[in-house]
Every structure is written in C-alpha cells, then in structure tokens.
C-alpha cells in the first residue's frame, strides 16, 4: 500500500505491456488494462492487477477507476497508451471508422483522464503520460484520420498541462517513432481494405509496403525504449513536456521543422514509394 500506483492502458502487448513490466520493476503497484484480458495473463502471473478495459465504454472506464481507488486508495501515474492506426484515403474512410479512431485514440484517453484527475488533485500529485506519436507533429500519405487523432491529443495535452500544474500534476507527452508492435500490421491491413482498390490503390499498396516491408521492420525500435523513457520521465522532479524516441523520430521531426509543407510532401512521397506510383 505504500508503493506508488500506476494505471497503464493498452497493456496487452507492445508499448503498454513493456511499460507495465518496467514500472513494476521500479516498485510501482501496476494496474494493466486492456480489452484482451487473456493476453495479459503473464502480467497477472507476475503479480500485476489486471483490468478489463474498453476505453470507448464509459461504464468500463468508471469501473476501472473505482477498482484502482478501492484497492489502492491513490493513483500516481496514468499512462494513456491504448490506441490504433487506421489508414486510408480521406475520400475512402467511412465516417464510422473515422469516429471510432477518435473514440479510441482521443476521447477514451481524455475521459479516463477526467475520471482520475479529481483523485490526483485531492492528493496534489500525479503524472499523466500521453502516448502520441511523431505522427502528432508530421503527416504521412493516406494517414489523415490517424494523424488527426495524434495532433488532437498533442494539443489537448498542452492545454491540460497548464490547467493541472497548480495542483502538482505533470502532463508528459511521449512521441514514439517506428516501434516493433502490432501497429504497422493493423494500419496496413486497414489501409488495403479501404483504399487497396480504386482511385488510390497504387498509393495504398506503396504505403502499406513501406509500413510492413522487411526494410522497415528491421529498423524499428523495441517497445522497451518507450518504457525506459517513461521511467526516466517519472524519475525526475521536473520531467520534460515531451520526449521524442524510437526509430527515425528525431530526424523526421527535424526535417518537418526544416522543410516547407510542399518540400516535406515531396520527401514523404519519395520515402514511402508513392512518388513512383502513377495514378
């Protein structure tokens, strides 16, 4: 009961799983939350608390918060990691899919934050860590809705940081680059399902290959680099507001600041192979 308490969403794999393991190794009482409870059994066996959590279901969110507060009486760290990538041409992506991505990547994270903030304010301490992406500062072809969610979470994090600072609460943004998770496969699958045929098919196939091709997968960073960065942010009295980490993240964001919009468009079309595809 004396250890600090952390809630990590999207903990069934990838960054969330690695973060839960890292925080437990540092002495945190960890609540690992995700929809796929069966995939978190190794975390349960390691002594973590497992929570079924659907971030698009308000009742599920409220139950998770009630469980944490009833069992541990406090919350020191919230890691909003749950999210997914859904690519496709703006013209092709159904409105329901666009809304679904915002529900998971933005509204779910913000609602969970809303529910936990009264407890952090009462104890006058806490850290909210939002996992965005280098995609929250730059754009890639056929990724409008995904980037929209990450740009939104970046902006919300900035506003939230100013609001909660007087209560002793920190807000930290983690901007991962290419990480070895299920994300590229899911994003590519959705991209080809939506835009793999029709007017944007050539672009879609080129972009999907850039996501899941062997060259890309070999260069991706392990999810532990994100977990280690989160641990570093939590170890200091005054953490940075943003941490850029993972394959290509720093050079890509540097190029985005350096190049004009059209120059960056051209660079991305070349880098993803779309420039070689004629419609």
PDB file of C-alpha atoms in Angstrom:
ATOM      1  CA  UNK A   1       0.000   0.000   0.000  1.00  0.00           C
ATOM      2  CA  UNK A   2       2.996   2.297   0.361  1.00  0.00           C
ATOM      3  CA  UNK A   3       4.191   1.937  -3.240  1.00  0.00           C
ATOM      4  CA  UNK A   4       3.165   4.345  -5.954  1.00  0.00           C
ATOM      5  CA  UNK A   5       0.283   3.242  -8.172  1.00  0.00           C
ATOM      6  CA  UNK A   6       0.269   3.254 -11.978  1.00  0.00           C
ATOM      7  CA  UNK A   7      -2.523   2.516 -14.452  1.00  0.00           C
ATOM      8  CA  UNK A   8      -1.388   1.546 -17.952  1.00  0.00           C
ATOM      9  CA  UNK A   9      -3.895   1.182 -20.803  1.00  0.00           C
ATOM     10  CA  UNK A  10      -3.360  -0.907 -23.896  1.00  0.00           C
ATOM     11  CA  UNK A  11      -1.229  -3.238 -21.768  1.00  0.00           C
ATOM     12  CA  UNK A  12      -1.961  -6.478 -23.623  1.00  0.00           C
ATOM     13  CA  UNK A  13       1.004  -6.038 -25.979  1.00  0.00           C
ATOM     14  CA  UNK A  14       3.725  -3.736 -27.272  1.00  0.00           C
ATOM     15  CA  UNK A  15       4.399  -0.438 -25.530  1.00  0.00           C
ATOM     16  CA  UNK A  16       1.746  -0.936 -22.857  1.00  0.00           C
ATOM     17  CA  UNK A  17       2.998  -4.371 -21.869  1.00  0.00           C
ATOM     18  CA  UNK A  18       6.635  -3.221 -21.791  1.00  0.00           C
ATOM     19  CA  UNK A  19       5.681  -0.186 -19.705  1.00  0.00           C
ATOM     20  CA  UNK A  20       3.739  -2.245 -17.178  1.00  0.00           C
ATOM     21  CA  UNK A  21       6.722  -4.578 -16.734  1.00  0.00           C
ATOM     22  CA  UNK A  22       9.140  -1.663 -16.383  1.00  0.00           C
ATOM     23  CA  UNK A  23       7.067   0.178 -13.800  1.00  0.00           C
ATOM     24  CA  UNK A  24       6.606  -2.937 -11.706  1.00  0.00           C
ATOM     25  CA  UNK A  25      10.392  -3.441 -11.741  1.00  0.00           C
ATOM     26  CA  UNK A  26      10.695   0.059 -10.269  1.00  0.00           C
ATOM     27  CA  UNK A  27       8.413  -0.794  -7.379  1.00  0.00           C
ATOM     28  CA  UNK A  28       5.093   0.540  -8.663  1.00  0.00           C
ATOM     29  CA  UNK A  29       1.820  -1.204  -7.968  1.00  0.00           C
ATOM     30  CA  UNK A  30       0.707  -1.690 -11.570  1.00  0.00           C
ATOM     31  CA  UNK A  31      -2.806  -1.949 -12.956  1.00  0.00           C
ATOM     32  CA  UNK A  32      -2.539  -3.285 -16.500  1.00  0.00           C
ATOM     33  CA  UNK A  33      -5.678  -2.586 -18.520  1.00  0.00           C
ATOM     34  CA  UNK A  34      -6.873  -3.697 -21.944  1.00  0.00           C
ATOM     35  CA  UNK A  35      -9.775  -5.302 -23.764  1.00  0.00           C
ATOM     36  CA  UNK A  36      -7.883  -8.554 -24.405  1.00  0.00           C
ATOM     37  CA  UNK A  37      -7.618  -9.765 -20.812  1.00  0.00           C
ATOM     38  CA  UNK A  38      -6.473 -13.235 -21.849  1.00  0.00           C
ATOM     39  CA  UNK A  39      -3.301 -11.772 -23.350  1.00  0.00           C
ATOM     40  CA  UNK A  40      -2.357 -10.189 -20.012  1.00  0.00           C
ATOM     41  CA  UNK A  41      -2.137 -13.450 -18.069  1.00  0.00           C
ATOM     42  CA  UNK A  42       1.699 -13.295 -17.971  1.00  0.00           C
ATOM     43  CA  UNK A  43       1.365  -9.882 -16.309  1.00  0.00           C
ATOM     44  CA  UNK A  44      -1.094 -11.313 -13.805  1.00  0.00           C
ATOM     45  CA  UNK A  45       1.301 -14.178 -13.092  1.00  0.00           C
ATOM     46  CA  UNK A  46       3.998 -11.571 -12.408  1.00  0.00           C
ATOM     47  CA  UNK A  47       1.838 -10.009  -9.707  1.00  0.00           C
ATOM     48  CA  UNK A  48       0.162  -7.145 -11.543  1.00  0.00           C
ATOM     49  CA  UNK A  49      -3.503  -6.215 -11.236  1.00  0.00           C
ATOM     50  CA  UNK A  50      -5.359  -6.977 -14.475  1.00  0.00           C
ATOM     51  CA  UNK A  51      -8.298  -4.822 -15.521  1.00  0.00           C
ATOM     52  CA  UNK A  52     -10.692  -5.412 -18.412  1.00  0.00           C
ATOM     53  CA  UNK A  53     -10.977  -2.026 -20.093  1.00  0.00           C
ATOM     54  CA  UNK A  54     -12.699  -0.770 -23.207  1.00  0.00           C
ATOM     55  CA  UNK A  55     -11.777   2.913 -23.494  1.00  0.00           C
ATOM     56  CA  UNK A  56     -14.828   3.550 -25.684  1.00  0.00           C
ATOM     57  CA  UNK A  57     -17.205   2.351 -22.932  1.00  0.00           C
ATOM     58  CA  UNK A  58     -17.788   4.873 -20.147  1.00  0.00           C
ATOM     59  CA  UNK A  59     -19.040   2.228 -17.723  1.00  0.00           C
ATOM     60  CA  UNK A  60     -15.845   0.241 -18.294  1.00  0.00           C
ATOM     61  CA  UNK A  61     -13.733   3.325 -17.628  1.00  0.00           C
ATOM     62  CA  UNK A  62     -15.613   4.167 -14.448  1.00  0.00           C
ATOM     63  CA  UNK A  63     -15.318   0.602 -13.175  1.00  0.00           C
ATOM     64  CA  UNK A  64     -11.557   0.594 -13.781  1.00  0.00           C
ATOM     65  CA  UNK A  65     -11.117   3.812 -11.793  1.00  0.00           C
ATOM     66  CA  UNK A  66     -13.340   2.522  -8.984  1.00  0.00           C
ATOM     67  CA  UNK A  67     -11.288  -0.681  -8.793  1.00  0.00           C
ATOM     68  CA  UNK A  68      -7.959   1.171  -8.603  1.00  0.00           C
ATOM     69  CA  UNK A  69      -9.149   3.601  -5.944  1.00  0.00           C
ATOM     70  CA  UNK A  70     -10.923   0.938  -3.863  1.00  0.00           C
ATOM     71  CA  UNK A  71      -7.955  -1.408  -3.857  1.00  0.00           C
ATOM     72  CA  UNK A  72      -5.067   1.063  -3.658  1.00  0.00           C
ATOM     73  CA  UNK A  73      -6.566   4.332  -2.474  1.00  0.00           C
ATOM     74  CA  UNK A  74      -4.483   6.511  -4.786  1.00  0.00           C
ATOM     75  CA  UNK A  75      -3.273   6.956  -8.352  1.00  0.00           C
ATOM     76  CA  UNK A  76       0.165   8.354  -9.107  1.00  0.00           C
ATOM     77  CA  UNK A  77       0.666   7.619 -12.804  1.00  0.00           C
ATOM     78  CA  UNK A  78      -1.729   7.257 -15.723  1.00  0.00           C
ATOM     79  CA  UNK A  79      -0.224   6.040 -18.991  1.00  0.00           C
ATOM     80  CA  UNK A  80      -2.713   6.624 -21.813  1.00  0.00           C
ATOM     81  CA  UNK A  81      -1.324   4.158 -24.324  1.00  0.00           C
ATOM     82  CA  UNK A  82      -4.394   2.462 -25.804  1.00  0.00           C
ATOM     83  CA  UNK A  83      -4.751   3.334 -29.480  1.00  0.00           C
ATOM     84  CA  UNK A  84      -4.509   2.062 -33.016  1.00  0.00           C
ATOM     85  CA  UNK A  85      -3.787   3.257 -36.528  1.00  0.00           C
ATOM     86  CA  UNK A  86      -6.366   3.216 -39.292  1.00  0.00           C
ATOM     87  CA  UNK A  87      -5.085   4.433 -42.639  1.00  0.00           C
ATOM     88  CA  UNK A  88      -6.940   5.133 -45.861  1.00  0.00           C
ATOM     89  CA  UNK A  89      -7.636   7.968 -48.266  1.00  0.00           C
ATOM     90  CA  UNK A  90      -9.852  10.694 -46.794  1.00  0.00           C
ATOM     91  CA  UNK A  91     -12.304  10.026 -49.612  1.00  0.00           C
ATOM     92  CA  UNK A  92     -12.491   6.318 -48.797  1.00  0.00           C
ATOM     93  CA  UNK A  93     -12.541   6.016 -44.998  1.00  0.00           C
ATOM     94  CA  UNK A  94     -16.116   5.539 -43.732  1.00  0.00           C
ATOM     95  CA  UNK A  95     -17.290   8.119 -41.225  1.00  0.00           C
ATOM     96  CA  UNK A  96     -17.900   5.395 -38.637  1.00  0.00           C
ATOM     97  CA  UNK A  97     -14.271   4.266 -38.837  1.00  0.00           C
ATOM     98  CA  UNK A  98     -13.031   7.836 -38.555  1.00  0.00           C
ATOM     99  CA  UNK A  99     -15.183   8.350 -35.460  1.00  0.00           C
ATOM    100  CA  UNK A 100     -14.038   5.037 -33.993  1.00  0.00           C
ATOM    101  CA  UNK A 101     -10.407   6.074 -34.254  1.00  0.00           C
ATOM    102  CA  UNK A 102     -11.096   9.342 -32.447  1.00  0.00           C
ATOM    103  CA  UNK A 103     -13.111   7.479 -29.791  1.00  0.00           C
ATOM    104  CA  UNK A 104     -10.164   5.192 -29.005  1.00  0.00           C
ATOM    105  CA  UNK A 105      -7.172   7.470 -29.560  1.00  0.00           C
ATOM    106  CA  UNK A 106      -8.582  10.717 -28.173  1.00  0.00           C
ATOM    107  CA  UNK A 107     -11.884  10.552 -26.330  1.00  0.00           C
ATOM    108  CA  UNK A 108     -11.045   7.359 -24.438  1.00  0.00           C
ATOM    109  CA  UNK A 109      -7.776   8.802 -23.156  1.00  0.00           C
ATOM    110  CA  UNK A 110      -9.357  12.118 -22.221  1.00  0.00           C
ATOM    111  CA  UNK A 111     -12.336  10.525 -20.473  1.00  0.00           C
ATOM    112  CA  UNK A 112     -10.084   8.303 -18.354  1.00  0.00           C
ATOM    113  CA  UNK A 113      -8.025  11.382 -17.503  1.00  0.00           C
ATOM    114  CA  UNK A 114     -11.186  13.222 -16.452  1.00  0.00           C
ATOM    115  CA  UNK A 115     -12.174  10.394 -14.130  1.00  0.00           C
ATOM    116  CA  UNK A 116      -8.766  10.189 -12.448  1.00  0.00           C
ATOM    117  CA  UNK A 117      -7.996  13.891 -12.122  1.00  0.00           C
ATOM    118  CA  UNK A 118     -10.167  14.507  -9.023  1.00  0.00           C
ATOM    119  CA  UNK A 119      -8.123  11.879  -7.175  1.00  0.00           C
ATOM    120  CA  UNK A 120      -4.807  13.356  -8.328  1.00  0.00           C
ATOM    121  CA  UNK A 121      -5.971  16.842  -7.341  1.00  0.00           C
ATOM    122  CA  UNK A 122      -7.004  15.596  -3.897  1.00  0.00           C
ATOM    123  CA  UNK A 123      -3.536  14.150  -3.272  1.00  0.00           C
ATOM    124  CA  UNK A 124      -1.944  17.154  -5.051  1.00  0.00           C
ATOM    125  CA  UNK A 125       0.344  14.993  -7.116  1.00  0.00           C
ATOM    126  CA  UNK A 126       0.375  12.736 -10.140  1.00  0.00           C
ATOM    127  CA  UNK A 127       1.673  12.303 -13.654  1.00  0.00           C
ATOM    128  CA  UNK A 128      -0.380  11.838 -16.808  1.00  0.00           C
ATOM    129  CA  UNK A 129       1.604  10.367 -19.684  1.00  0.00           C
ATOM    130  CA  UNK A 130       0.002  10.517 -23.111  1.00  0.00           C
ATOM    131  CA  UNK A 131       1.487   8.325 -25.824  1.00  0.00           C
ATOM    132  CA  UNK A 132       1.055  10.251 -29.048  1.00  0.00           C
ATOM    133  CA  UNK A 133       3.485   9.705 -31.942  1.00  0.00           C
ATOM    134  CA  UNK A 134       5.931  11.507 -34.155  1.00  0.00           C
ATOM    135  CA  UNK A 135       2.748  11.426 -36.249  1.00  0.00           C
ATOM    136  CA  UNK A 136       1.332  14.049 -33.911  1.00  0.00           C
ATOM    137  CA  UNK A 137       3.759  16.579 -35.402  1.00  0.00           C
ATOM    138  CA  UNK A 138       4.040  15.428 -39.048  1.00  0.00           C
ATOM    139  CA  UNK A 139       1.999  13.745 -41.735  1.00  0.00           C
ATOM    140  CA  UNK A 140       2.273  10.683 -43.931  1.00  0.00           C
ATOM    141  CA  UNK A 141       0.295   9.747 -47.052  1.00  0.00           C
ATOM    142  CA  UNK A 142      -3.164   8.256 -46.512  1.00  0.00           C
ATOM    143  CA  UNK A 143      -2.973   8.722 -42.739  1.00  0.00           C
ATOM    144  CA  UNK A 144      -5.267  11.708 -42.261  1.00  0.00           C
ATOM    145  CA  UNK A 145      -7.556  10.290 -39.581  1.00  0.00           C
ATOM    146  CA  UNK A 146      -4.737   8.690 -37.586  1.00  0.00           C
ATOM    147  CA  UNK A 147      -2.663  11.869 -37.660  1.00  0.00           C
ATOM    148  CA  UNK A 148      -5.762  13.868 -36.783  1.00  0.00           C
ATOM    149  CA  UNK A 149      -6.130  11.907 -33.545  1.00  0.00           C
ATOM    150  CA  UNK A 150      -2.475  12.332 -32.610  1.00  0.00           C
ATOM    151  CA  UNK A 151      -2.396  16.063 -33.432  1.00  0.00           C
ATOM    152  CA  UNK A 152      -5.519  16.411 -31.267  1.00  0.00           C
ATOM    153  CA  UNK A 153      -4.012  14.557 -28.310  1.00  0.00           C
ATOM    154  CA  UNK A 154      -0.885  16.709 -28.546  1.00  0.00           C
ATOM    155  CA  UNK A 155      -2.956  19.899 -28.320  1.00  0.00           C
ATOM    156  CA  UNK A 156      -5.143  18.579 -25.506  1.00  0.00           C
ATOM    157  CA  UNK A 157      -2.016  17.591 -23.570  1.00  0.00           C
ATOM    158  CA  UNK A 158      -0.617  21.119 -23.875  1.00  0.00           C
ATOM    159  CA  UNK A 159      -3.808  22.709 -22.582  1.00  0.00           C
ATOM    160  CA  UNK A 160      -4.172  20.138 -19.821  1.00  0.00           C
ATOM    161  CA  UNK A 161      -0.588  20.698 -18.677  1.00  0.00           C
ATOM    162  CA  UNK A 162      -1.321  24.362 -17.929  1.00  0.00           C
ATOM    163  CA  UNK A 163      -4.629  23.580 -16.225  1.00  0.00           C
ATOM    164  CA  UNK A 164      -3.326  20.991 -13.760  1.00  0.00           C
ATOM    165  CA  UNK A 165       0.099  22.458 -12.982  1.00  0.00           C
ATOM    166  CA  UNK A 166      -1.222  24.391  -9.942  1.00  0.00           C
ATOM    167  CA  UNK A 167      -2.340  21.079  -8.404  1.00  0.00           C
ATOM    168  CA  UNK A 168       1.104  19.475  -8.584  1.00  0.00           C
ATOM    169  CA  UNK A 169       0.219  17.294 -11.572  1.00  0.00           C
ATOM    170  CA  UNK A 170       2.547  16.803 -14.539  1.00  0.00           C
ATOM    171  CA  UNK A 171       1.496  16.061 -18.107  1.00  0.00           C
ATOM    172  CA  UNK A 172       4.089  14.375 -20.300  1.00  0.00           C
ATOM    173  CA  UNK A 173       3.841  13.549 -23.995  1.00  0.00           C
ATOM    174  CA  UNK A 174       5.804  10.642 -25.469  1.00  0.00           C
ATOM    175  CA  UNK A 175       6.281  10.815 -29.247  1.00  0.00           C
ATOM    176  CA  UNK A 176       7.405   7.388 -30.491  1.00  0.00           C
ATOM    177  CA  UNK A 177       8.938   6.774 -33.886  1.00  0.00           C
ATOM    178  CA  UNK A 178       8.958   3.347 -35.521  1.00  0.00           C
ATOM    179  CA  UNK A 179       8.376   0.728 -32.809  1.00  0.00           C
ATOM    180  CA  UNK A 180       8.115  -3.061 -33.126  1.00  0.00           C
ATOM    181  CA  UNK A 181       4.448  -3.501 -32.250  1.00  0.00           C
ATOM    182  CA  UNK A 182       1.268  -4.712 -33.952  1.00  0.00           C
ATOM    183  CA  UNK A 183       0.536  -1.144 -35.070  1.00  0.00           C
ATOM    184  CA  UNK A 184       2.055  -1.272 -38.599  1.00  0.00           C
ATOM    185  CA  UNK A 185       0.284  -4.534 -39.487  1.00  0.00           C
ATOM    186  CA  UNK A 186      -3.089  -3.265 -38.298  1.00  0.00           C
ATOM    187  CA  UNK A 187      -2.676   0.086 -40.060  1.00  0.00           C
ATOM    188  CA  UNK A 188      -1.576  -1.571 -43.330  1.00  0.00           C
ATOM    189  CA  UNK A 189      -4.411  -4.083 -43.179  1.00  0.00           C
ATOM    190  CA  UNK A 190      -6.996  -1.366 -42.729  1.00  0.00           C
ATOM    191  CA  UNK A 191      -5.367   0.749 -45.435  1.00  0.00           C
ATOM    192  CA  UNK A 192      -5.579  -2.018 -48.042  1.00  0.00           C
ATOM    193  CA  UNK A 193      -9.128  -2.933 -47.022  1.00  0.00           C
ATOM    194  CA  UNK A 194     -10.308   0.652 -47.508  1.00  0.00           C
ATOM    195  CA  UNK A 195      -8.149   2.008 -50.330  1.00  0.00           C
ATOM    196  CA  UNK A 196      -6.488  -1.080 -51.806  1.00  0.00           C
ATOM    197  CA  UNK A 197      -8.811  -0.904 -54.804  1.00  0.00           C
ATOM    198  CA  UNK A 198      -9.984   2.097 -56.767  1.00  0.00           C
ATOM    199  CA  UNK A 199      -8.508   5.524 -57.366  1.00  0.00           C
ATOM    200  CA  UNK A 200      -5.960   5.367 -54.529  1.00  0.00           C
ATOM    201  CA  UNK A 201      -4.937   1.723 -54.926  1.00  0.00           C
ATOM    202  CA  UNK A 202      -1.409   2.352 -56.194  1.00  0.00           C
ATOM    203  CA  UNK A 203      -0.678   4.772 -53.383  1.00  0.00           C
ATOM    204  CA  UNK A 204      -2.209   2.399 -50.829  1.00  0.00           C
ATOM    205  CA  UNK A 205      -0.082  -0.568 -51.876  1.00  0.00           C
ATOM    206  CA  UNK A 206       3.096   1.515 -51.870  1.00  0.00           C
ATOM    207  CA  UNK A 207       2.298   2.934 -48.430  1.00  0.00           C
ATOM    208  CA  UNK A 208       1.393  -0.469 -46.998  1.00  0.00           C
ATOM    209  CA  UNK A 209       4.689  -1.888 -48.229  1.00  0.00           C
ATOM    210  CA  UNK A 210       6.587   0.960 -46.571  1.00  0.00           C
ATOM    211  CA  UNK A 211       4.833   0.116 -43.297  1.00  0.00           C
ATOM    212  CA  UNK A 212       5.317  -3.642 -43.186  1.00  0.00           C
ATOM    213  CA  UNK A 213       8.160  -4.339 -45.618  1.00  0.00           C
ATOM    214  CA  UNK A 214      11.246  -6.129 -44.328  1.00  0.00           C
ATOM    215  CA  UNK A 215      13.388  -2.980 -44.562  1.00  0.00           C
ATOM    216  CA  UNK A 216      11.018  -1.101 -42.281  1.00  0.00           C
ATOM    217  CA  UNK A 217      10.619  -3.886 -39.739  1.00  0.00           C
ATOM    218  CA  UNK A 218      14.374  -4.379 -39.393  1.00  0.00           C
ATOM    219  CA  UNK A 219      14.853  -0.750 -38.366  1.00  0.00           C
ATOM    220  CA  UNK A 220      12.052  -0.458 -35.820  1.00  0.00           C
ATOM    221  CA  UNK A 221      12.966   0.052 -32.168  1.00  0.00           C
ATOM    222  CA  UNK A 222      11.809  -2.365 -29.452  1.00  0.00           C
ATOM    223  CA  UNK A 223       8.909  -1.146 -27.260  1.00  0.00           C
ATOM    224  CA  UNK A 224      11.227  -1.206 -24.244  1.00  0.00           C
ATOM    225  CA  UNK A 225      12.801   2.061 -25.418  1.00  0.00           C
ATOM    226  CA  UNK A 226       9.455   3.756 -24.775  1.00  0.00           C
ATOM    227  CA  UNK A 227       9.066   2.049 -21.399  1.00  0.00           C
ATOM    228  CA  UNK A 228      12.559   3.194 -20.414  1.00  0.00           C
ATOM    229  CA  UNK A 229      11.734   6.752 -21.473  1.00  0.00           C
ATOM    230  CA  UNK A 230       8.578   6.748 -19.363  1.00  0.00           C
ATOM    231  CA  UNK A 231      10.611   5.511 -16.404  1.00  0.00           C
ATOM    232  CA  UNK A 232      13.128   8.306 -16.962  1.00  0.00           C
ATOM    233  CA  UNK A 233      10.373  10.916 -17.029  1.00  0.00           C
ATOM    234  CA  UNK A 234       8.994   9.591 -13.753  1.00  0.00           C
ATOM    235  CA  UNK A 235      12.384   9.585 -12.065  1.00  0.00           C
ATOM    236  CA  UNK A 236      12.925  13.356 -12.146  1.00  0.00           C
ATOM    237  CA  UNK A 237      11.224  16.148 -10.243  1.00  0.00           C
ATOM    238  CA  UNK A 238      10.613  18.228 -13.350  1.00  0.00           C
ATOM    239  CA  UNK A 239      10.132  15.996 -16.420  1.00  0.00           C
ATOM    240  CA  UNK A 240      10.288  17.322 -19.945  1.00  0.00           C
ATOM    241  CA  UNK A 241       6.949  18.138 -21.506  1.00  0.00           C
ATOM    242  CA  UNK A 242       7.856  15.939 -24.500  1.00  0.00           C
ATOM    243  CA  UNK A 243      10.141  13.005 -25.200  1.00  0.00           C
ATOM    244  CA  UNK A 244      10.912  12.033 -28.798  1.00  0.00           C
ATOM    245  CA  UNK A 245      12.213   8.471 -29.017  1.00  0.00           C
ATOM    246  CA  UNK A 246      12.348   5.464 -31.330  1.00  0.00           C
ATOM    247  CA  UNK A 247      13.453   4.805 -34.879  1.00  0.00           C
ATOM    248  CA  UNK A 248      13.521   7.902 -37.128  1.00  0.00           C
ATOM    249  CA  UNK A 249      11.544  10.081 -34.712  1.00  0.00           C
ATOM    250  CA  UNK A 250      14.117  12.806 -34.115  1.00  0.00           C
ATOM    251  CA  UNK A 251      15.364  13.121 -37.731  1.00  0.00           C
ATOM    252  CA  UNK A 252      11.818  13.093 -39.105  1.00  0.00           C
ATOM    253  CA  UNK A 253      10.635  15.840 -36.773  1.00  0.00           C
ATOM    254  CA  UNK A 254      13.768  17.839 -37.542  1.00  0.00           C
ATOM    255  CA  UNK A 255      13.014  17.578 -41.273  1.00  0.00           C
ATOM    256  CA  UNK A 256       9.407  18.597 -40.681  1.00  0.00           C
ATOM    257  CA  UNK A 257      10.579  21.788 -38.960  1.00  0.00           C
ATOM    258  CA  UNK A 258      13.207  22.433 -41.620  1.00  0.00           C
ATOM    259  CA  UNK A 259      11.230  21.845 -44.819  1.00  0.00           C
ATOM    260  CA  UNK A 260       8.304  23.739 -46.241  1.00  0.00           C
ATOM    261  CA  UNK A 261       4.956  21.947 -46.484  1.00  0.00           C
ATOM    262  CA  UNK A 262       5.383  21.060 -50.158  1.00  0.00           C
ATOM    263  CA  UNK A 263       9.012  20.058 -49.724  1.00  0.00           C
ATOM    264  CA  UNK A 264       8.034  17.714 -46.891  1.00  0.00           C
ATOM    265  CA  UNK A 265       5.179  16.342 -49.023  1.00  0.00           C
ATOM    266  CA  UNK A 266       7.707  15.511 -51.726  1.00  0.00           C
ATOM    267  CA  UNK A 267      10.091  13.910 -49.261  1.00  0.00           C
ATOM    268  CA  UNK A 268       7.336  11.699 -47.822  1.00  0.00           C
ATOM    269  CA  UNK A 269       6.154  10.656 -51.273  1.00  0.00           C
ATOM    270  CA  UNK A 270       9.688   9.582 -52.121  1.00  0.00           C
ATOM    271  CA  UNK A 271      10.315   7.891 -48.767  1.00  0.00           C
ATOM    272  CA  UNK A 272       7.132   5.826 -48.928  1.00  0.00           C
ATOM    273  CA  UNK A 273       7.456   4.911 -52.602  1.00  0.00           C
ATOM    274  CA  UNK A 274       4.295   6.722 -53.596  1.00  0.00           C
ATOM    275  CA  UNK A 275       6.242   9.052 -55.916  1.00  0.00           C
ATOM    276  CA  UNK A 276       6.961   6.048 -58.125  1.00  0.00           C
ATOM    277  CA  UNK A 277       3.308   5.157 -58.429  1.00  0.00           C
ATOM    278  CA  UNK A 278       1.360   6.812 -61.244  1.00  0.00           C
ATOM    279  CA  UNK A 279      -2.362   7.068 -60.878  1.00  0.00           C
TER     280      UNK A 279
END
